[in-house]
CSV table of C-alpha atoms in Angstrom, one decimal:
chain,number,residue,atom,x,y,z
D,138,MET,CA,0.2,0.0,0.2
D,139,ASN,CA,1.8,3.2,-1.1
D,140,PRO,CA,2.1,5.8,1.8
D,141,LEU,CA,-0.5,8.2,3.1
D,142,PRO,CA,1.0,12.0,2.1
D,143,LEU,CA,2.3,13.3,4.4
D,144,THR,CA,4.1,10.4,5.7
D,145,GLY,CA,7.1,11.1,7.2
D,146,LEU,CA,6.1,14.4,9.2
D,147,ARG,CA,6.2,14.3,12.6
D,148,VAL,CA,3.8,17.0,14.7
D,149,LEU,CA,3.8,17.6,18.0
D,150,ASP,CA,0.3,17.8,19.5
D,151,PHE,CA,-0.2,19.9,22.1
D,152,GLY,CA,-4.0,20.8,21.6
D,153,HIS,CA,-6.9,20.2,24.3
D,154,THR,CA,-10.3,20.1,24.2
D,155,VAL,CA,-11.5,19.8,20.4
D,156,MET,CA,-10.2,22.7,18.0
D,157,GLY,CA,-6.3,21.5,18.8
D,158,PRO,CA,-7.1,18.2,18.7
D,159,SER,CA,-9.3,18.3,15.2
D,160,CYS,CA,-6.4,19.5,13.9
D,161,GLY,CA,-3.8,17.3,14.9
D,162,VAL,CA,-5.8,13.8,13.9
D,163,VAL,CA,-6.7,14.7,10.1
D,164,LEU,CA,-2.8,15.5,10.4
D,165,ALA,CA,-2.4,11.8,11.9
D,166,ASP,CA,-4.8,10.2,9.5
D,167,LEU,CA,-3.0,11.9,6.4
D,168,GLY,CA,0.1,10.2,7.4
D,169,ALA,CA,1.9,12.1,9.9
D,170,GLU,CA,3.0,11.0,12.9
D,171,VAL,CA,1.3,12.9,15.7
D,172,ILE,CA,2.5,13.0,19.7
D,173,ARG,CA,0.2,14.4,21.5
D,174,ILE,CA,1.7,15.7,24.1
D,175,GLU,CA,-0.5,16.1,27.5
D,176,PRO,CA,0.1,16.8,30.9
D,177,PRO,CA,1.0,13.0,33.6
D,178,GLU,CA,-2.7,12.8,34.7
D,179,GLY,CA,-3.9,12.5,31.0
D,180,ASP,CA,-5.4,15.4,28.8
D,181,ARG,CA,-9.0,16.8,30.6
D,182,THR,CA,-10.7,15.9,28.1
D,183,ARG,CA,-10.2,12.4,28.9
D,184,ARG,CA,-12.1,12.5,32.3
D,185,LEU,CA,-15.2,14.6,30.4
D,186,GLY,CA,-19.0,13.8,30.5
D,187,GLY,CA,-22.2,14.7,29.1
D,188,PHE,CA,-21.2,16.2,25.2
D,189,GLY,CA,-18.2,16.0,26.5
D,190,THR,CA,-17.8,12.5,26.4
D,191,GLY,CA,-16.7,11.4,22.5
D,192,PHE,CA,-14.5,14.4,22.8
D,193,PHE,CA,-10.8,12.6,23.3
D,194,ALA,CA,-11.5,9.0,20.9
D,195,THR,CA,-13.6,10.6,17.9
D,196,TYR,CA,-10.2,13.3,17.9
D,197,ASN,CA,-6.7,11.0,19.2
D,198,ARG,CA,-6.8,7.9,17.0
D,199,ASN,CA,-4.0,7.5,14.9
D,200,LYS,CA,-1.5,9.5,17.6
D,201,THR,CA,1.0,8.7,20.6
D,202,SER,CA,0.9,9.9,23.6
D,203,LEU,CA,4.0,11.6,25.8
D,204,ALA,CA,3.0,12.5,28.9
D,205,LEU,CA,5.1,14.9,31.1
D,206,ASP,CA,5.1,17.8,33.5
D,207,LEU,CA,6.5,20.8,31.6
D,208,LYS,CA,6.2,22.8,34.5
D,209,HIS,CA,8.8,21.1,35.9
D,210,PRO,CA,12.1,21.3,34.9
D,211,ASP,CA,13.4,17.7,33.8
D,212,GLY,CA,10.1,17.7,31.8
D,213,LYS,CA,11.1,20.2,30.0
D,214,ALA,CA,14.3,18.9,29.4
D,215,VAL,CA,13.0,16.2,27.5
D,216,LEU,CA,10.5,18.1,25.5
D,217,GLU,CA,14.2,20.0,25.0
D,218,ARG,CA,15.5,16.4,23.3
D,219,LEU,CA,11.9,16.3,20.7
D,220,ILE,CA,11.4,20.2,19.6
D,221,PRO,CA,14.1,19.5,16.7
D,222,THR,CA,13.2,16.9,15.3
D,223,ALA,CA,9.2,18.3,15.0
D,224,ASP,CA,8.3,19.7,11.8
D,225,VAL,CA,5.0,21.0,13.5
D,226,LEU,CA,3.4,21.9,16.8
D,227,ILE,CA,0.1,22.7,17.4
D,228,GLU,CA,-1.7,24.8,20.3
D,229,ASN,CA,-4.9,25.9,20.9
D,230,PHE,CA,-4.1,26.8,24.8
D,231,ALA,CA,-5.1,30.4,26.2
D,232,PRO,CA,-2.9,33.8,24.8
D,233,GLY,CA,0.3,33.4,26.5
D,234,THR,CA,0.2,30.2,28.3
D,235,MET,CA,2.8,28.6,25.6
D,236,GLU,CA,5.5,31.4,26.6
D,237,ARG,CA,4.6,31.2,30.4
D,238,LEU,CA,6.1,27.6,30.0
D,239,GLY,CA,8.5,28.3,28.1
D,240,LEU,CA,7.3,27.1,24.4
D,241,GLY,CA,6.2,30.0,22.3
D,242,TRP,CA,6.9,31.1,18.6
D,243,GLU,CA,9.8,33.1,19.4
D,244,GLN,CA,11.4,30.7,22.2
D,245,LEU,CA,11.2,27.8,20.2
D,246,ARG,CA,12.4,29.6,16.4
D,247,GLY,CA,16.0,29.5,17.6
D,248,GLN,CA,15.8,25.6,18.5
D,249,ASN,CA,14.2,24.6,15.6
D,250,PRO,CA,14.3,27.1,12.5
D,251,ARG,CA,12.7,24.5,10.2
D,252,LEU,CA,9.4,24.6,12.5
D,253,VAL,CA,5.8,25.6,11.7
D,254,TYR,CA,4.5,26.8,14.4
D,255,CYS,CA,0.3,27.1,14.5
D,256,ALA,CA,-1.0,28.4,16.6
D,257,LEU,CA,-4.8,28.2,16.8
D,258,LYS,CA,-6.7,31.1,19.2
D,259,GLY,CA,-9.9,32.3,19.9
D,260,PHE,CA,-9.0,35.7,17.6
D,261,LEU,CA,-6.4,36.6,15.2
D,262,PRO,CA,-4.0,39.7,16.1
D,263,GLY,CA,-6.4,42.9,16.3
D,264,PRO,CA,-8.1,44.5,19.4
D,265,TYR,CA,-9.6,40.6,20.6
D,266,GLU,CA,-6.5,39.0,20.6
D,267,ASP,CA,-6.3,38.5,24.3
D,268,LEU,CA,-9.6,37.9,24.3
D,269,PRO,CA,-10.9,34.5,26.1
D,270,ALA,CA,-13.2,32.5,23.6
D,271,LEU,CA,-15.3,29.3,22.7
D,272,ASP,CA,-17.2,28.3,20.1
D,273,GLU,CA,-20.4,28.5,21.5
D,274,VAL,CA,-18.7,32.1,22.2
D,275,VAL,CA,-18.2,32.6,19.4
D,276,GLN,CA,-21.2,31.7,17.3
D,277,MET,CA,-23.0,34.6,19.3
D,278,GLN,CA,-20.5,37.0,18.6
D,279,GLY,CA,-20.6,35.8,15.3
D,280,GLY,CA,-23.8,36.0,13.5
D,281,LEU,CA,-24.0,31.6,13.4
D,282,ALA,CA,-25.9,31.3,16.3
D,283,PHE,CA,-28.6,34.5,15.2
D,284,MET,CA,-28.9,32.7,11.4
D,285,THR,CA,-29.2,28.8,13.1
D,286,GLY,CA,-32.2,29.9,15.8
D,287,LEU,CA,-35.6,31.3,15.8
D,288,PRO,CA,-36.1,35.0,15.4
D,289,GLY,CA,-35.3,36.3,19.1
D,290,ARG,CA,-33.6,33.2,19.6
D,291,PRO,CA,-30.3,32.0,19.2
D,292,LEU,CA,-28.8,28.6,19.3
D,293,ARG,CA,-25.6,27.3,19.1
D,294,ALA,CA,-25.1,24.6,15.9
D,295,GLY,CA,-25.3,21.3,17.2
D,296,THR,CA,-21.7,20.4,16.8
D,297,SER,CA,-18.1,21.6,17.2
D,298,VAL,CA,-18.6,23.0,14.1
D,299,VAL,CA,-15.8,26.1,15.0
D,300,ASP,CA,-14.0,24.4,17.0
D,301,ILE,CA,-13.9,22.3,13.8
D,302,MET,CA,-13.7,24.6,11.0
D,303,GLY,CA,-10.7,26.5,12.9
D,304,GLY,CA,-8.6,23.2,13.3
D,305,VAL,CA,-8.9,22.6,9.4
D,306,PHE,CA,-7.9,25.7,8.7
D,307,GLY,CA,-5.0,24.9,10.9
D,308,VAL,CA,-4.3,22.0,8.7
D,309,VAL,CA,-4.4,24.6,5.4
D,310,GLY,CA,-2.4,27.2,7.2
D,311,ILE,CA,0.5,24.3,8.1
D,312,LEU,CA,0.7,22.9,4.6
D,313,ALA,CA,0.8,26.6,2.9
D,314,ALA,CA,3.9,26.9,5.5
D,315,LEU,CA,5.4,23.3,4.7
D,316,ARG,CA,4.7,24.4,1.0
D,317,GLN,CA,6.7,27.4,2.1
D,318,ARG,CA,8.8,26.0,3.4
D,319,GLU,CA,10.5,24.1,1.0
D,320,ALA,CA,11.8,27.1,-1.0
D,321,THR,CA,13.0,29.0,2.3
D,322,GLY,CA,14.3,26.0,4.0
D,323,LEU,CA,12.5,27.9,7.6
D,324,GLY,CA,9.4,27.8,9.2
D,325,GLN,CA,7.0,29.9,10.7
D,326,LYS,CA,4.0,30.4,12.7
D,327,VAL,CA,0.8,30.9,11.5
D,328,GLN,CA,-2.5,31.5,13.6
D,329,SER,CA,-6.2,30.2,13.3
D,330,ALA,CA,-9.3,31.6,15.3
D,331,LEU,CA,-12.6,30.7,16.4
D,332,PHE,CA,-13.9,34.3,15.9
D,333,GLU,CA,-12.7,34.9,11.8
D,334,SER,CA,-13.5,31.1,11.2
D,335,VAL,CA,-17.0,32.1,11.9
D,336,ALA,CA,-16.6,35.3,10.3
D,337,PHE,CA,-16.0,32.8,7.4
D,338,MET,CA,-19.4,30.8,7.5
D,339,VAL,CA,-21.3,34.0,8.0
D,340,GLY,CA,-20.1,35.8,5.2
D,341,GLN,CA,-22.6,34.4,2.8
D,342,HIS,CA,-25.0,36.0,5.0
D,343,MET,CA,-22.9,39.5,5.1
D,344,ALA,CA,-23.2,39.5,0.9
D,345,ALA,CA,-27.1,38.9,1.1
D,346,GLY,CA,-27.5,41.6,4.0
D,347,ALA,CA,-25.6,44.3,1.8
D,348,ILE,CA,-27.2,43.4,-0.9
D,349,ALA,CA,-30.4,43.5,0.2
D,350,GLY,CA,-30.1,46.8,2.0
D,351,GLN,CA,-31.1,45.3,5.3
D,352,ARG,CA,-30.5,42.6,8.1
D,353,VAL,CA,-30.9,39.1,7.0
D,354,PRO,CA,-33.5,36.9,9.2
D,355,PRO,CA,-32.1,33.5,10.8
D,356,MET,CA,-32.8,30.7,8.2
D,357,THR,CA,-35.7,29.4,10.5
D,358,ALA,CA,-37.7,31.9,8.8
D,359,ARG,CA,-35.7,33.1,6.0
D,360,ARG,CA,-37.3,34.4,2.6
D,361,ILE,CA,-38.0,31.8,0.9
D,362,THR,CA,-35.9,30.2,-2.1
D,363,TRP,CA,-36.8,27.5,-3.7
D,364,GLY,CA,-40.6,26.9,-4.3
D,365,ILE,CA,-40.2,22.9,-2.8
D,366,TYR,CA,-37.0,23.2,-0.2
D,367,ASP,CA,-38.5,21.7,2.9
D,368,VAL,CA,-39.1,18.9,5.2
D,369,PHE,CA,-41.9,16.6,4.8
D,370,GLN,CA,-43.7,14.2,7.4
D,371,ALA,CA,-44.2,10.4,5.4
D,372,ARG,CA,-45.3,7.6,7.9
D,373,ASP,CA,-42.6,7.0,9.8
D,374,GLY,CA,-40.5,9.7,10.5
D,375,GLN,CA,-39.2,12.8,8.1
D,376,VAL,CA,-37.7,13.3,5.0
D,377,PHE,CA,-36.2,16.5,3.5
D,378,VAL,CA,-37.2,17.0,-0.6
D,379,GLY,CA,-35.5,19.7,-2.8
D,380,VAL,CA,-37.1,20.4,-5.7
D,381,THR,CA,-33.8,23.5,-6.9
D,382,SER,CA,-34.4,24.0,-11.0
D,383,ASP,CA,-37.6,23.5,-12.8
D,384,GLN,CA,-36.2,19.7,-15.1
D,385,HIS,CA,-36.7,18.4,-10.9
D,386,TRP,CA,-40.1,20.3,-11.2
D,387,GLN,CA,-40.9,18.5,-14.9
D,388,ARG,CA,-39.8,15.1,-13.3
D,389,LEU,CA,-41.2,14.9,-10.0
D,390,ALA,CA,-45.4,16.3,-10.7
D,391,PRO,CA,-45.9,14.0,-13.2
D,392,ARG,CA,-44.2,11.1,-11.1
D,393,LEU,CA,-46.3,12.0,-8.7
D,394,GLY,CA,-50.2,12.3,-10.6
D,395,LEU,CA,-50.0,16.2,-10.2
D,396,HIS,CA,-50.7,16.5,-14.6
D,397,ASP,CA,-52.4,19.4,-13.8
D,398,LEU,CA,-49.9,20.7,-11.9
D,399,ALA,CA,-46.9,19.4,-14.6
D,400,ALA,CA,-49.1,21.2,-17.4
D,401,ASP,CA,-49.6,25.0,-14.8
D,402,ALA,CA,-47.2,27.3,-16.9
D,403,THR,CA,-47.2,29.9,-14.0
D,404,LEU,CA,-45.3,27.0,-12.0
D,405,ALA,CA,-43.1,26.2,-15.0
D,406,THR,CA,-39.9,28.3,-13.1
D,407,ASN,CA,-39.0,28.6,-9.4
D,408,ALA,CA,-40.3,32.2,-9.4
D,409,GLY,CA,-43.1,30.9,-10.2
D,410,ARG,CA,-43.3,27.9,-7.6
D,411,VAL,CA,-42.6,30.2,-5.0
D,412,ALA,CA,-45.5,32.3,-5.7
D,413,GLY,CA,-47.4,29.3,-5.9
D,414,ARG,CA,-46.4,27.4,-3.0
D,415,GLU,CA,-50.0,27.6,-1.5
D,416,ARG,CA,-51.3,25.1,-4.7
D,417,ILE,CA,-48.5,22.9,-4.3
D,418,MET,CA,-47.2,21.7,-0.8
D,419,PRO,CA,-51.1,20.7,0.4
D,420,GLU,CA,-50.3,18.0,-2.2
D,421,LEU,CA,-47.0,17.1,-2.0
D,422,GLU,CA,-47.6,16.7,1.9
D,423,ARG,CA,-50.5,14.1,1.1
D,424,ILE,CA,-49.0,12.2,-1.2
D,425,PHE,CA,-45.8,12.6,1.2
D,426,GLY,CA,-47.6,11.6,4.0
D,427,ALA,CA,-48.8,8.2,2.7
D,428,MET,CA,-45.7,7.1,2.1
D,429,THR,CA,-42.6,5.6,3.7
D,430,VAL,CA,-39.2,7.8,4.1
D,431,ALA,CA,-37.8,4.6,2.3
D,432,GLU,CA,-40.4,5.3,-0.3
D,433,VAL,CA,-39.9,8.8,-1.1
D,434,GLN,CA,-35.7,8.2,-0.9
D,435,ALA,CA,-36.3,5.8,-3.5
D,436,LEU,CA,-38.4,8.0,-5.9
D,437,GLY,CA,-36.2,10.8,-5.0
D,438,ARG,CA,-33.9,8.7,-6.3
D,439,GLU,CA,-35.5,7.5,-9.4
D,440,VAL,CA,-36.2,11.1,-10.6
D,441,LEU,CA,-33.0,12.1,-9.5
D,442,ILE,CA,-33.8,14.7,-6.9
D,443,PRO,CA,-32.2,15.7,-3.7
D,444,CYS,CA,-33.8,14.1,-1.0
D,445,ALA,CA,-33.1,12.2,1.9
D,446,PRO,CA,-34.1,11.2,5.6
D,447,VAL,CA,-34.0,13.1,8.8
D,448,ALA,CA,-31.6,10.9,10.5
D,449,HIS,CA,-29.8,11.2,13.9
D,450,PRO,CA,-26.6,10.7,14.6
D,451,GLU,CA,-26.3,7.5,15.6
D,452,ASP,CA,-28.4,6.4,12.3
D,453,LEU,CA,-24.6,7.3,10.8
D,454,PHE,CA,-23.2,3.4,12.2
D,455,ASP,CA,-25.9,2.2,10.3
D,456,ASP,CA,-25.7,4.0,6.9
D,457,PRO,CA,-24.4,2.0,3.7
D,458,HIS,CA,-23.2,4.5,1.3
D,459,LEU,CA,-20.1,5.5,5.0
D,460,ALA,CA,-19.7,1.4,5.0
D,461,ALA,CA,-19.1,1.4,1.9
D,462,SER,CA,-16.7,4.7,1.4
D,463,GLY,CA,-14.0,3.1,3.8
D,464,ILE,CA,-13.5,7.0,5.9
D,465,MET,CA,-14.9,4.8,8.9
D,466,GLY,CA,-12.6,3.6,11.3
D,467,ALA,CA,-13.7,0.9,14.8
D,468,THR,CA,-12.7,3.5,16.8
D,469,ARG,CA,-12.0,2.5,20.9
D,470,LEU,CA,-14.4,5.2,22.7
D,471,ALA,CA,-13.7,2.5,26.5
D,472,GLU,CA,-12.4,-1.0,27.4
D,473,GLY,CA,-14.6,-3.8,25.6
D,474,LEU,CA,-16.4,-1.1,23.8
D,475,THR,CA,-15.7,-0.3,20.0
D,476,ALA,CA,-17.4,2.0,17.7
D,477,ALA,CA,-16.9,2.5,13.8
D,478,LEU,CA,-16.3,6.0,13.9
D,479,PRO,CA,-16.0,8.3,10.3
D,480,MET,CA,-12.1,9.4,9.8
D,481,THR,CA,-11.2,12.6,7.5
D,482,PRO,CA,-13.4,12.2,4.4
D,483,LEU,CA,-10.8,12.5,1.7
D,484,HIS,CA,-10.2,9.9,-0.8
D,485,PHE,CA,-6.7,9.2,-2.7
D,486,GLU,CA,-6.6,7.3,-5.6
D,487,ALA,CA,-2.7,6.6,-4.8
D,488,ALA,CA,-3.4,5.6,-0.8
D,489,GLN,CA,-5.8,5.2,1.7
D,490,ILE,CA,-6.9,6.6,4.9
D,491,ARG,CA,-6.6,4.1,7.7
D,492,LEU,CA,-7.5,3.5,11.3
D,493,ASP,CA,-3.6,2.7,12.2
D,494,ARG,CA,-3.4,3.7,15.8
D,495,GLN,CA,-6.8,3.2,18.5
D,496,PRO,CA,-6.8,7.1,20.5
D,497,PRO,CA,-3.8,6.4,23.1
D,498,ALA,CA,-3.8,5.7,26.2
D,499,VAL,CA,-2.0,8.3,28.8
D,500,GLY,CA,1.8,7.5,28.0
D,501,GLU,CA,1.0,5.4,25.1
D,502,GLY,CA,3.9,5.1,23.1
D,503,GLY,CA,5.9,7.6,25.0
D,504,ALA,CA,8.5,5.2,25.8
D,505,ALA,CA,9.5,4.3,21.6
D,506,LEU,CA,9.6,7.6,21.5
D,507,LEU,CA,11.8,8.3,24.3
D,508,ASP,CA,13.9,6.1,23.6
D,509,SER,CA,15.0,6.9,20.0
D,510,LEU,CA,15.6,10.4,22.0
D,511,GLY,CA,18.1,8.5,23.8
D,512,ILE,CA,16.3,8.2,26.8
D,513,GLY,CA,16.9,4.7,28.1
D,514,ALA,CA,14.4,3.0,30.6
D,515,HIS,CA,16.6,3.5,33.6
D,516,GLU,CA,15.9,7.3,33.2
D,517,ARG,CA,12.1,6.7,32.0
D,518,GLN,CA,11.5,4.9,35.2
D,519,ALA,CA,12.8,7.5,37.5
D,520,LEU,CA,10.9,10.2,35.7
D,521,ALA,CA,8.1,8.0,36.1
D,522,GLU,CA,9.3,7.4,39.9
D,523,ARG,CA,9.2,11.4,40.6
D,524,GLY,CA,5.7,11.9,38.4
D,525,ILE,CA,7.4,13.8,35.8
D,526,LEU,CA,6.6,11.1,32.8
D,527,THR,CA,3.7,8.7,33.0
D,528,LEU,CA,4.2,5.4,31.2
D,529,PRO,CA,1.9,2.6,30.7
D,530,ASP,CA,1.8,-0.8,32.8
D,531,ASP,CA,3.2,-2.6,30.3
D,532,ALA,CA,6.0,0.0,28.6
D,533,PRO,CA,9.5,-1.2,28.5
C-alpha cells in the first residue's frame, strides 16, 4: 500500500478539547506522526462527561501520547530534546500559556528554525486577541447562533462546528507553510482562530444583507429561495425534499400524478413555484404523508432530485454508503467498547486513510519515542517515579 501524503512529518500536538486535537487528527489521518503532548494525569478531555464524552476518542486516533510535566525542569528538558526533531507544533491554549511554559514561537524558533508553529486561538491578532473564547461564545458573537435559531432565540449549531472549522483551517495553514518551507528552508508561525472562522462561514449572509440593504432573518424565518425545499412528514419519519431546478419539477410532478400542476405554465419556473406554494405544498404533504421514508427516498433517486431522511447521528453507524466509502474506523471508546466513527473525509487515488492506532492511553507510545531520543529505560523509570513522566504499565 502506498504511503499517505504526510508520511515522514513529525507533529507535536499540544491541543486540548476539540480545536487543537481536530487539527492534529487530520494530519495524523493523512500520515503524519502525531505525538499528543499531555500532562502526566492525561488531558482533561479524557474525563469529560455529557456532550464532551466522545471528544477524546473522536479526535485522537492515529496518535501516540507523551505524558510529561512541562512545569518541571526535567520534564521540560525531555521536551527540548524532542523539539529539534519536529516539523510542526500545534497548540490551542489560552493566549500567553505557551510563552509562560517557555514554548512560544519566539522561544522555539531558535531551537528549530524549520518548525511550523500553528497557534489556534479565539481571535487572530487585533483588539480581541487576548480575550477568552469558546466555540459557543463565537457562534453568538459572529452571528451564527442568530442565523441558526428562531427569531429572538439564538441557538448554537448542534456540533462543535467552529472548533472543527478552526482546526481544519489550521491544517490548511500548516500545509501552506510547509510548502513555503520547501522554497525557503524556514518554518514560520501560522494562526487560525474561532471568531474569524465564524466570520468566514457567515460571509454569505453578510453579502446577502449588503445586497438587500437590510438585516437578513434567521434561516428558520428566511425568505423562501426555492419553491420546494422542505421537511415533509412521511408515515414513519421525516424526509427532506429539494426541488431546485425546473427540470427537477418536470420530473417530479408527473411521477406523483400531479399532471395539472405539471402542465400549469405559472409553475414552470422556480419563481412561479415560490408564488404558488399554497397550491403545491398541500399536495406534496398529502402524497409524501402516505409514503414511508424509504419510498420517498426511492422516488427521489428515480427522478433524480435531492432527497434525504432526517437522521439521528447514531443512524450513521448503519449507513451503507459510509460503510462502503472506507472512512469509518472501528474506534475504541472505552474498555470493551468499540464503535465505527468517521475519519477525515478524503479519498486519494494512490493511498487510503486508515485507522492504524487507537486513541492512546495516557503515555502510550511514549517509551519508544523517548528511546529514539536516547532516553533509556532507567532514565524513563526515574522520571516516572518522580511523577514527571507517565508510562503505561506494560511500557518497557
